[in-house]
Coordinates of C-alpha atoms and ligand atoms in Angstrom, one line a residue:
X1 CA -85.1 -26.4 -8.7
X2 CA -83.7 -26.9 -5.5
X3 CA -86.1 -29.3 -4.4
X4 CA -83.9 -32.3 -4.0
X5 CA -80.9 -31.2 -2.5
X6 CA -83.1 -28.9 0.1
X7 CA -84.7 -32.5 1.2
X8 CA -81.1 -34.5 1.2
X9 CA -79.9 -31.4 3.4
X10 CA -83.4 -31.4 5.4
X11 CA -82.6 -35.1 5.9
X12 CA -79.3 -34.6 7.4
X13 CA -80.2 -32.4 10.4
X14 CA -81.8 -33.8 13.5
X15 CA -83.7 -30.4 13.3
X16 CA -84.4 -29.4 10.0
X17 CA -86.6 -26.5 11.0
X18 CA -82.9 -25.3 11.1
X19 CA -82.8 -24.7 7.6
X20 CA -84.9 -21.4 7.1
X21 CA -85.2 -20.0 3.7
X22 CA -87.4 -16.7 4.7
X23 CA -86.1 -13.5 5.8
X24 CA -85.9 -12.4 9.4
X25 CA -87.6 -9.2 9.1
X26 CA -89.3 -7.1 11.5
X27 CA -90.4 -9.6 14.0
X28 CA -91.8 -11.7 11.5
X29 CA -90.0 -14.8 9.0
X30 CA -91.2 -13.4 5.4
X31 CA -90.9 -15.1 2.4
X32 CA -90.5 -13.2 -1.1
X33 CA -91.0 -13.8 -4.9
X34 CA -87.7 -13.2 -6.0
X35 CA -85.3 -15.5 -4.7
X36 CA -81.6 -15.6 -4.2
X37 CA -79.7 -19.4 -5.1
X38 CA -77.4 -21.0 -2.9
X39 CA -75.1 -23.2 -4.1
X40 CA -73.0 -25.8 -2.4
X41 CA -69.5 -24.8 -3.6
X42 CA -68.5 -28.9 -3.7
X43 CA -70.9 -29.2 -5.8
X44 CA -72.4 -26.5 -7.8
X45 CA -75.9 -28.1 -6.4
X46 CA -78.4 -25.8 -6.0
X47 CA -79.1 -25.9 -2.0
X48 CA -81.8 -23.7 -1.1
X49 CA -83.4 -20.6 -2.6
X50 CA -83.8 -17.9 -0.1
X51 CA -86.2 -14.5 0.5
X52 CA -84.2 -11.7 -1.6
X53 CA -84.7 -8.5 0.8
X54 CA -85.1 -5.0 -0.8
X55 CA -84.5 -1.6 0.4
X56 CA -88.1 -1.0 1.3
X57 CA -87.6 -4.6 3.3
X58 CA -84.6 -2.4 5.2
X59 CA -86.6 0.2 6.4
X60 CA -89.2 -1.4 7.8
X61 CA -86.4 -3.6 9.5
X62 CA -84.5 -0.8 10.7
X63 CA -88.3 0.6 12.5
X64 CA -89.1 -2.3 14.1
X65 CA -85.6 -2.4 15.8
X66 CA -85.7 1.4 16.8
X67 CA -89.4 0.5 18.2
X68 CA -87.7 -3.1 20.0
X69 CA -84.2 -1.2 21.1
X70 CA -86.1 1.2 23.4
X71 CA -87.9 -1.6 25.2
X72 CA -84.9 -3.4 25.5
X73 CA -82.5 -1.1 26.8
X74 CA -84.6 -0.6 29.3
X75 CA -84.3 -3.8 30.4
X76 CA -81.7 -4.7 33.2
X77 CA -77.8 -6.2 32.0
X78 CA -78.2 -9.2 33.8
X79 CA -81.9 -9.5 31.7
X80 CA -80.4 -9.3 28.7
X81 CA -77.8 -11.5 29.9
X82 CA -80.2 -14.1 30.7
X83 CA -81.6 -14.7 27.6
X84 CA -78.2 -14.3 25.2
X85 CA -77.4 -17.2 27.9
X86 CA -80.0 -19.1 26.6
X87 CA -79.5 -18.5 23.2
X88 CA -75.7 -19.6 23.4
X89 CA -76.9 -23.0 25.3
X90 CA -79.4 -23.2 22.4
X91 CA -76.4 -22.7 19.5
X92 CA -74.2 -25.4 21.3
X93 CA -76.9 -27.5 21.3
X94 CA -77.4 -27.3 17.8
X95 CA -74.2 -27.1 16.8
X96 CA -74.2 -30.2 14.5
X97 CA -76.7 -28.7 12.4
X98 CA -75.3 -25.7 12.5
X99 CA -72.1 -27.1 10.8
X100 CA -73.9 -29.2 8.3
X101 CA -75.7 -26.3 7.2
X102 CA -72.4 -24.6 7.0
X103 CA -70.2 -26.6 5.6
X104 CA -73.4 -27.3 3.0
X105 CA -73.5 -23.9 1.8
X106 CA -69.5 -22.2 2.3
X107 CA -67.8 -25.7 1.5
X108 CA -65.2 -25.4 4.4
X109 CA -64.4 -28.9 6.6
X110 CA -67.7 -30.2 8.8
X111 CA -64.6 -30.1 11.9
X112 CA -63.9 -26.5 10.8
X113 CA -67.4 -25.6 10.7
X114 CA -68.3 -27.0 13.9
X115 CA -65.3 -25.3 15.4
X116 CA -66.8 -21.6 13.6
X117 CA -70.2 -22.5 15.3
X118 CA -68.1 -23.2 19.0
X119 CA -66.0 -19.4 18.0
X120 CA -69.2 -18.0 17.4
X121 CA -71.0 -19.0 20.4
X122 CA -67.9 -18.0 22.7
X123 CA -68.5 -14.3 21.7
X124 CA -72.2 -14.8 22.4
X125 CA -71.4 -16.3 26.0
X126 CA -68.4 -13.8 26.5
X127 CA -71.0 -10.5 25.5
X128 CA -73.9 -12.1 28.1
X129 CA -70.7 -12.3 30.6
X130 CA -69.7 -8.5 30.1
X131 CA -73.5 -7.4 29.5
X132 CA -73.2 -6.7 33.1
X133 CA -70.2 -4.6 33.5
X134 CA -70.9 -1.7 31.2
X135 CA -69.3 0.6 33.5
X136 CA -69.2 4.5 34.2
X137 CA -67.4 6.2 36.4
X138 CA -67.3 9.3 38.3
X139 CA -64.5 12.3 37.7
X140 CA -63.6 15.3 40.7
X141 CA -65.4 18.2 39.8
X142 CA -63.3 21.3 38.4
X143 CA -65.1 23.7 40.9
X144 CA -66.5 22.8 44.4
X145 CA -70.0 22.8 43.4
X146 CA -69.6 20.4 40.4
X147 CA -69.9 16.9 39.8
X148 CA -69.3 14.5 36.9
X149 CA -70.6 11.6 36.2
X150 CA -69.9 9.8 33.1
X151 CA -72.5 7.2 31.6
X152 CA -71.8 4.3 28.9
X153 CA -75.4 4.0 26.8
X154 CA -76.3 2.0 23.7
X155 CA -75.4 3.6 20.3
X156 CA -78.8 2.3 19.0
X157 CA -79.9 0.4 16.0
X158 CA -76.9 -0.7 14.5
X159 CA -76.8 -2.2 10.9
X160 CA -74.6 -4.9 9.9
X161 CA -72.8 -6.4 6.2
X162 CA -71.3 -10.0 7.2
X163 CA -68.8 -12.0 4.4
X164 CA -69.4 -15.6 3.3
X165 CA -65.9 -16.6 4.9
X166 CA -67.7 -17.3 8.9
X167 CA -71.2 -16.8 7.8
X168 CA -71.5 -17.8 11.5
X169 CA -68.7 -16.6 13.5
X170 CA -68.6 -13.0 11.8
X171 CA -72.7 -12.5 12.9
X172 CA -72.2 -13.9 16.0
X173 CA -69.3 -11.5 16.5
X174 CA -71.7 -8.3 15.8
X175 CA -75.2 -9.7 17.4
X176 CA -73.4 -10.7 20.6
X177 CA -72.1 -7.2 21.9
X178 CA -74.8 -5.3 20.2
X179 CA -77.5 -7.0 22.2
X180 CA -75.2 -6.6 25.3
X181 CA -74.8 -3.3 24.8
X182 CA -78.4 -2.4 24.6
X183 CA -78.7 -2.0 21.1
X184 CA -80.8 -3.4 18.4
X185 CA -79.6 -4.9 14.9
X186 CA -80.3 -4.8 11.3
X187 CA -78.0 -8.1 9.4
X188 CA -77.2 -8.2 5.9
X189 CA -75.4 -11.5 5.7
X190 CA -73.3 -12.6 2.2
X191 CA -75.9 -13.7 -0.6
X192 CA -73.5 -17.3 -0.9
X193 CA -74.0 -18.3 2.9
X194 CA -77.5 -16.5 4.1
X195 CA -78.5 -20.3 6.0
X196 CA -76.1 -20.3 8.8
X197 CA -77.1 -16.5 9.9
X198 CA -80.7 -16.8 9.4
X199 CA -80.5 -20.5 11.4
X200 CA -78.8 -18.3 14.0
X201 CA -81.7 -16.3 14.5
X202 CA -83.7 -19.1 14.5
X203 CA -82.1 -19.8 17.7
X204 CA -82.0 -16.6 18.8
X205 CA -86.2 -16.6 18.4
X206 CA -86.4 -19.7 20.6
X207 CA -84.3 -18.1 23.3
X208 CA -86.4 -15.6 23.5
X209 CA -84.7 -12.4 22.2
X210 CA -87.7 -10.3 21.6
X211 CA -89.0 -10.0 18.3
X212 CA -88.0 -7.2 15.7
X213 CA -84.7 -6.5 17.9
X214 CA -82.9 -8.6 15.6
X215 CA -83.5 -8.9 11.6
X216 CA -81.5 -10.8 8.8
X217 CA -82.0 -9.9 5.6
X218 CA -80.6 -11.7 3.0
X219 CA -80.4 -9.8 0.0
X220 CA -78.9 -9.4 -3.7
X221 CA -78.6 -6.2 -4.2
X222 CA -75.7 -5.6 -1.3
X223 CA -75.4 -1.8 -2.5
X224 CA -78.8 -0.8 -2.4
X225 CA -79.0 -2.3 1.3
X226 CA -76.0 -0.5 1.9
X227 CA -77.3 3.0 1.1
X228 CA -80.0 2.1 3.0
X229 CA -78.0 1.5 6.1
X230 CA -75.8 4.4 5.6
X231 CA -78.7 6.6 4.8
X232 CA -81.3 5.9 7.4
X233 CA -81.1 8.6 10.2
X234 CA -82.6 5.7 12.6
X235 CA -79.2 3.8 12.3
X236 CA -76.8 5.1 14.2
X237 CA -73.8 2.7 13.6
X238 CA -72.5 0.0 10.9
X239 CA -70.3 -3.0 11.8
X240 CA -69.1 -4.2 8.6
X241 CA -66.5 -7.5 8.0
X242 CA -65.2 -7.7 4.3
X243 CA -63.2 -6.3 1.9
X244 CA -61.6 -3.0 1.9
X245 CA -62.8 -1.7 -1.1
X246 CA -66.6 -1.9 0.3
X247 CA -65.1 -0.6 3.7
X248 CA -64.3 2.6 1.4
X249 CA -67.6 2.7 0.0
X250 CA -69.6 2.5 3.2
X251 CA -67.0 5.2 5.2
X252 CA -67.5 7.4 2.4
X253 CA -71.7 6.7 1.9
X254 CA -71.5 7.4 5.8
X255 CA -69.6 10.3 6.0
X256 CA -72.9 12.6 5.3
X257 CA -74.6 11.5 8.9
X258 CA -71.6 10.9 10.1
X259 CA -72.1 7.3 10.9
X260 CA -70.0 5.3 13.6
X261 CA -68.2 2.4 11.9
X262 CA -66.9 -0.4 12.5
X263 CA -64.4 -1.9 9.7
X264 CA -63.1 -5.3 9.8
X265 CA -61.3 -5.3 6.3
X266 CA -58.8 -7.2 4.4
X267 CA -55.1 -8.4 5.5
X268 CA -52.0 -9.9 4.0
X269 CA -50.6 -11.3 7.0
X270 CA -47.0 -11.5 7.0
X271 CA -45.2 -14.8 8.8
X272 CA -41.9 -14.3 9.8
X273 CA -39.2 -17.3 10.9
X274 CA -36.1 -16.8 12.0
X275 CA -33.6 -19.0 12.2
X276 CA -33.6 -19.5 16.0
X277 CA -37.1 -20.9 15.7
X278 CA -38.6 -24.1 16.5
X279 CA -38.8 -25.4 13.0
X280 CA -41.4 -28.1 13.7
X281 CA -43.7 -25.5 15.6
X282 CA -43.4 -22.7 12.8
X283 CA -44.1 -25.8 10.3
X284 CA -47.6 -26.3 12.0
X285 CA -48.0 -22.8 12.9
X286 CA -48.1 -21.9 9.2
X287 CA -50.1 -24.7 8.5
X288 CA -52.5 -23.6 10.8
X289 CA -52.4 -19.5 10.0
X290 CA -52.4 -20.1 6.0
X291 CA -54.7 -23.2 5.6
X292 CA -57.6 -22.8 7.7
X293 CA -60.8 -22.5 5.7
X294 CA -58.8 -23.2 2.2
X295 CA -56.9 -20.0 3.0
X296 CA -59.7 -18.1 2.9
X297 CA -59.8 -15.8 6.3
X298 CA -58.6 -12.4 6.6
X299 CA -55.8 -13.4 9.3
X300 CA -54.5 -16.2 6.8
X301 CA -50.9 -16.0 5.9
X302 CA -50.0 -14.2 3.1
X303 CA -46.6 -13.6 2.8
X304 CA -44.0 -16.7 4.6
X305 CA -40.7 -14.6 5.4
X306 CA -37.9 -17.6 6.6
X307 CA -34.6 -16.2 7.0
X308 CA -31.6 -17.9 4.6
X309 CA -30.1 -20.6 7.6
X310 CA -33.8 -22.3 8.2
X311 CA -34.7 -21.0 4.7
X312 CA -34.3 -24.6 2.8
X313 CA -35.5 -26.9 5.6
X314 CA -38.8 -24.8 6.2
X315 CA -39.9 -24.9 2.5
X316 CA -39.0 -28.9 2.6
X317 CA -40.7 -29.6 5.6
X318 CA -44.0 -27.1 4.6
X319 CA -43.7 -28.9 1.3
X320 CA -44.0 -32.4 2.4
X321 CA -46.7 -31.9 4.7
X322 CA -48.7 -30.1 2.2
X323 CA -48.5 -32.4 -0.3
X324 CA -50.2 -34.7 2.2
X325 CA -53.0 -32.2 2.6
X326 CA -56.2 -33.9 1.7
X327 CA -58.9 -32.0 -0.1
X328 CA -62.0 -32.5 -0.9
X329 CA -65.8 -32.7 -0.2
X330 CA -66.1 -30.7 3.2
X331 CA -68.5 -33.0 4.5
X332 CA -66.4 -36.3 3.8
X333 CA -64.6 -37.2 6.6
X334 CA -61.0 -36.1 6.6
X335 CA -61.2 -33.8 4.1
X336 CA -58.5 -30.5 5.5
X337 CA -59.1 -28.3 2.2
X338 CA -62.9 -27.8 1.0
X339 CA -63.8 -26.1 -2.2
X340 CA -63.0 -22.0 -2.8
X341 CA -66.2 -20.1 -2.6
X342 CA -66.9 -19.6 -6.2
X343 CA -65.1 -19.3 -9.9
X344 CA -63.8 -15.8 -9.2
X345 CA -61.6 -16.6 -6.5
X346 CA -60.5 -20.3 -7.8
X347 CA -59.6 -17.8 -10.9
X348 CA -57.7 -15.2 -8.6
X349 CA -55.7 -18.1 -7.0
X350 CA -54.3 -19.4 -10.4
X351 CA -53.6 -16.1 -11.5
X352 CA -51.6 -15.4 -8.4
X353 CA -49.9 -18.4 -8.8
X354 CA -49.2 -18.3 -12.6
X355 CA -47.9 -14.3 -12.0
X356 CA -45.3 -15.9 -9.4
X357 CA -44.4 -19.1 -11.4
X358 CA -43.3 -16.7 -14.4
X359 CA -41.8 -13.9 -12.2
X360 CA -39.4 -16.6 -10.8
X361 CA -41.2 -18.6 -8.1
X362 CA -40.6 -22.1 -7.8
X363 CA -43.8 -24.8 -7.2
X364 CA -42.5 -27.1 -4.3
X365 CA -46.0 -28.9 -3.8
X366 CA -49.7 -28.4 -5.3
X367 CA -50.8 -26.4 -7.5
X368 CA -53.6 -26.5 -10.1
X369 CA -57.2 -27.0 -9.7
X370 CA -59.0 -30.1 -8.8
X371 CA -62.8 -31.3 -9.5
X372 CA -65.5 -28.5 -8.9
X373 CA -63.8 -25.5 -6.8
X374 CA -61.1 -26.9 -5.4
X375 CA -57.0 -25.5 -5.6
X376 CA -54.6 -27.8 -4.4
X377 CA -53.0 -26.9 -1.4
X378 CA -49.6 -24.7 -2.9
X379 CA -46.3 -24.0 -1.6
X380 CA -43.9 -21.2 -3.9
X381 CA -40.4 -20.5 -2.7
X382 CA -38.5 -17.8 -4.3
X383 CA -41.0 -15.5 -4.2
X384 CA -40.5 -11.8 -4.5
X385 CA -41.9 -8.6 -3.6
X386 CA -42.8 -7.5 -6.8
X387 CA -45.3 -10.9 -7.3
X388 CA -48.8 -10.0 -7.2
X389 CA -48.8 -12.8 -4.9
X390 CA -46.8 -10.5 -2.1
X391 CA -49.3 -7.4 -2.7
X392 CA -52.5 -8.7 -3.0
X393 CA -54.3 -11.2 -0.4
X394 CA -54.7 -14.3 -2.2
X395 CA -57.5 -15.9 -0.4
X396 CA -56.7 -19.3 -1.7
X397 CA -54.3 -22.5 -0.4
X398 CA -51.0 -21.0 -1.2
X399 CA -48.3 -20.5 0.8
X400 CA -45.8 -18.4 -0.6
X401 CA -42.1 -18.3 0.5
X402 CA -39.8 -15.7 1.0
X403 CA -36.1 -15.2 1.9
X404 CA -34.5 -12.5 4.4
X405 CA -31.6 -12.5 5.6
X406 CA -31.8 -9.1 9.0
X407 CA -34.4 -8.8 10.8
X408 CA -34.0 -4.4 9.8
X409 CA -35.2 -6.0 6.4
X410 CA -37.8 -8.1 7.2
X411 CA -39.9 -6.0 9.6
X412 CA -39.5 -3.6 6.4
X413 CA -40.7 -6.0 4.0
X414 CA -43.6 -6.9 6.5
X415 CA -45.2 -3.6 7.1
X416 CA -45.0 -2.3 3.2
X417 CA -48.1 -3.2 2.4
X418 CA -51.6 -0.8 3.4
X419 CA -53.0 -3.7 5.1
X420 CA -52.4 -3.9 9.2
X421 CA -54.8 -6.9 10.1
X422 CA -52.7 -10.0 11.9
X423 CA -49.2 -10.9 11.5
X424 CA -47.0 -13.9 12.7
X425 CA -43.4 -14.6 14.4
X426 CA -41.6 -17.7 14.8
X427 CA -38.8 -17.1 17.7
X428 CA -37.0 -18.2 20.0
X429 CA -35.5 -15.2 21.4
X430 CA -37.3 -13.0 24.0
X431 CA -35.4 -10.0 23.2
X432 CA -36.2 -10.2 19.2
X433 CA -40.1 -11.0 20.0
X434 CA -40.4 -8.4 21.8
X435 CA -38.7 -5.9 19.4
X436 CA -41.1 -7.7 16.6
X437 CA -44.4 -7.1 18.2
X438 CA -43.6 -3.6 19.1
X439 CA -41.8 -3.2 15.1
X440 CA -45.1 -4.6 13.3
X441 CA -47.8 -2.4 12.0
X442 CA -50.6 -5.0 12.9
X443 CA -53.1 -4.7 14.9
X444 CA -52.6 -8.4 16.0
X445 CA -49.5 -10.2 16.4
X446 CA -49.0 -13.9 16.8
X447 CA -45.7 -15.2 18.5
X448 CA -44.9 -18.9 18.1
X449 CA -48.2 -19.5 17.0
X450 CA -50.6 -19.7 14.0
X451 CA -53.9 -19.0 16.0
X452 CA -54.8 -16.5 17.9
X453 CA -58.7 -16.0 17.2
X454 CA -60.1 -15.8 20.8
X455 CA -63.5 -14.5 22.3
X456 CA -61.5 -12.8 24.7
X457 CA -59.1 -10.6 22.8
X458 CA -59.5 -7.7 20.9
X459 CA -59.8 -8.7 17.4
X460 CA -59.1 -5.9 14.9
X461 CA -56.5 -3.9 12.4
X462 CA -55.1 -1.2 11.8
X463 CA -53.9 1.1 8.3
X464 CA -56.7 0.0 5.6
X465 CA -57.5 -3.3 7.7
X466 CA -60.0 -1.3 9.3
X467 CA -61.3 0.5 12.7
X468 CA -62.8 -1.2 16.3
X469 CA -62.7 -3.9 17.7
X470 CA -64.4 -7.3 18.0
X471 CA -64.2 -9.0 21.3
X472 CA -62.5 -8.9 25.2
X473 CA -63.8 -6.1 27.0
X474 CA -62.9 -3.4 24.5
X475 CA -65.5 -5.2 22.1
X476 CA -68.5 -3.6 24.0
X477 CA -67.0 0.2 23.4
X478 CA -67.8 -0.1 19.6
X479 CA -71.7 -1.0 20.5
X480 CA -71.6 2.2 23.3
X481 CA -71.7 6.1 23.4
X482 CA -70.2 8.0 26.0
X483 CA -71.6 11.0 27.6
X484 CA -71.2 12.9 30.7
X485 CA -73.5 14.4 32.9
X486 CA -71.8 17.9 35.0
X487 CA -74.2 18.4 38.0
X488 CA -74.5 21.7 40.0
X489 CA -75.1 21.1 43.6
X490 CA -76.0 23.8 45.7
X491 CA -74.4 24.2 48.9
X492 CA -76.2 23.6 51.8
X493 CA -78.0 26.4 53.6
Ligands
ADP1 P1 -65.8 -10.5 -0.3 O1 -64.7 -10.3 -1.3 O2 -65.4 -11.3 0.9 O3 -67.1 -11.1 -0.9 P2 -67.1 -8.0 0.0 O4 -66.6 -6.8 0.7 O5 -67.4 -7.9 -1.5 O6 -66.1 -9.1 0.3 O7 -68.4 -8.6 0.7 C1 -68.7 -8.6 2.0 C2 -70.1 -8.2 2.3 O8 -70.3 -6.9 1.8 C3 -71.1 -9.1 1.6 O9 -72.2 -9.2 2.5 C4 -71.5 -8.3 0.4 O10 -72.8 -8.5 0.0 C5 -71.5 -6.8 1.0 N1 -71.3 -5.8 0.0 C6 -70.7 -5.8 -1.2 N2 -70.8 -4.6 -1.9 C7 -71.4 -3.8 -1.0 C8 -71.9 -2.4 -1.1 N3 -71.6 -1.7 -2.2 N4 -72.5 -1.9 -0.1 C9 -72.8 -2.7 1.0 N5 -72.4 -4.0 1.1 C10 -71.8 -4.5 0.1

């Protein structure tokens, strides 16, 4: 039973009405007989057990928000911006609950949690901000008695598929601009971390976003809710964050009604140093890009490209600050690596690792698996493109090392992969950054640093990383239709 560790996790938040275990749907929170388990990945402790949605649950969902979405696309921007307002002042608010919650059920480090609960507000602020300037605009006419106008209107009810890795952050980044945009939403978060987006909604209640606009549905049968979402005539658009392989499955499911899509999908971010680099800053810049969350975003690192003269001082340097890494418990204090997810990807990380260590690659710090879910933080050198390692996204602590010697080779060796999510150069030289971020296929390039998540850029890839964008101003295009209206006007008498 979950019983206990429910109350220990009740007892922690200064609100534990927080902690809902019933499904958002329709307007209403509803609780059902079958139940999904969530586990604290530290731990293996059951958490919580939580309403397990059905299709049926879907469609009723997906009514209520074509009934709600009318209503409130009628309403002004600046409405609509009012009360997202509210519900952003309400998420900072509770954003130390939030990141318990968080850290409780996807394992990552209470700091890095209550930095995901701060990213995901900033979209929600950023989307109120830019509710107001949907724009259209107006075009010559191509004969004297015509005019055009051009209008910018919601796509409608949108349906959603969030990952475990920001059960937060990657809601918060589809709620936000579909409620600015006009539209209502349907939410099937991950079945390991359904707390944090039904505790958003929570929030969102209280604020006063009307009810049956927004559902979460946790659910464990992810395909049948899929085919519900791609097969419902009422939604008109999916926003989906995960892996490519489901990206393919929901393109091709949608492909019948032709449904809009968004696709935030895998990476295997390359990071490039050259030797003119600042070694300290491309040191914490990789820290930063490949460690956050245990390694397990889709803009991690994935591939660490140092040319031959800063080749042996990089690895040392990485190496030594690595092995310093502490991991642990994400809710002890100054813990920087929390558990992986689950089994299957602890199991992926070792194989990557062992595939690499008998190809050739040598283990400079980490490696192995600790108590419960946890892989030491890793650093390979002499790593090679043929290592699974440099073809697959590892998702896991490990920073693997490559040598180049031109830069011809190494923009090469970056874009052979099919995934064109974020990508990372360390530089010194205008000239050669500016040749890099024109010469790699990403979608986002980092120079000189390891971050560059923002509300206010447009977050997104290209190749099989997926399609749209999340956030800046371009955010809001995925969440509208365009149409123009051609107008006859009669000449005077
Ligand atoms: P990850 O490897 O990060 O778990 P997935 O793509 O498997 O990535 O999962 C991301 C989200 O997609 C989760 O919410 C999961 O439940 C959902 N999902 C998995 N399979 C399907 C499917 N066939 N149709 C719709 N959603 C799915």
């Amino acid at each position: 039973m979950s019983g206990t560790y429910e109350t220990a996790l009740r007892a922690r938040l200064q609100d534990p009405s927080l902690l809902e275990t019933r499904a958002c749907l329709a307007g209403d929170w509803h609780q059902t007989t079958r139940r999904i388990e969530v586990r604290n990945p530290a731990s293996g402790d059951l958490l919580a057990e939580v309403a397990d949605c059905d299709r049926a649950d879907a469609a009723q969902a997906i009514e209520a928000a074509r009934v709600a979405q009318a209503e409130w696309a009628a309403r002004s921007a600046k409405e609509r911006a009012v009360l997202m307002r509210g519900w952003h002042d309400l998420i900072l608010s509770n954003a130390d609950d939030l990141a318990v919650i968080l850290t409780a059920e996807m394992g990552k480090p209470l700091a890095e949690a209550r930095g995901e609960i701060l990213y995901g507000a900033s979209y929600v602020e950023w989307f109120a901000e830019e509710a107001k300037r949907v724009y259209g605009d107006t075009i010559p006419g191509h004969q004297r008695d015509k005019r055009i106008l051009v209008l910018r209107q919601p796509v409608g009810v949108v349906a959603a598929i969030t990952p475990w890795n920001f059960p937060n952050a990657m809601l918060a980044r589809k709620l936000a601009p579909a409620l600015a945009a006009g539209c209502a939403i349907v939410a099937k978060p991950a079945i390991e971390t359904p707390l944090s987006a039904l505790a958003l909604v929570v929030l969102a209640e209280r604020a006063g976003i009307p009810h049956g606009l927004v559902s979460v549905l946790p659910s464990s049968d992810a395909r049948a809710m899929g085919q519900e979402f791609c097969e419902n005539p009422t939604v008109r658009k999916i926003s989906f964050t995960g892996s490519t392989e489901v990206g393919r499955i929901l393109m091709r499911q949608g492909a019948d009604q032709i449904k809009k899509l968004s696709l935030e999908l895998g990476g295997n971010a390359p990071f490039i140093v050259f030797d003119d680099a600042d070694l300290d800053a491309a040191v914490e810049g990789a820290i930063q890009s490949k460690f956050r969350n245990a390694g397990q975003t889709c803009v991690c690192t994935n591939r660490i490209y140092v040319q031959s003269g800063l080749h042996d001082a990089f690895a040392e340097r990485l190496a030594r600050r690595v092995a310093e890494m502490r991991c642990g418990d994400g809710m002890e204090e100054g813990t920087e690596i929390g558990p992986l997810i689950s089994e299957a990807a602890l199991a992926k990380v070792e194989a990557h690792v062992e595939d690499a260590q008998q190809r050739g690659a040598q283990l400079l710090a980490g490696g192995g698996r600790r108590e419960g879910w946890l892989y030491a933080p890793t650093v390979l050198s002499e790593v090679t493109s043929e290592m699974r390692i440099a073809r697959e996204e590892t998702f896991g602590p490990v920073a693997a090392i490559f040598r180049f010697v031109t830069e011809k080779d190494v923009v090469e060796a970056a874009n052979a992969v099919e995934y064109g999510l974020a990508s990372y150069v360390f530089t010194r030289d205008f000239a050669r950054s500016w040749r890099m971020m024109e010469a790699l296929d990403y979608g986002m390039v980092g120079i000189n640093t390891g971050q560059i998540s923002t509300e206010v850029a447009p977050f997104g890839g290209i190749k099989q990383s997926g399609q749209g964008r999340e956030g800046s101003r371009y955010g809001l295009d995925d969440y509208l239709e365009m149409k123009y209206a051609c107008l006859s006007i009669a000449p005077s008498a």
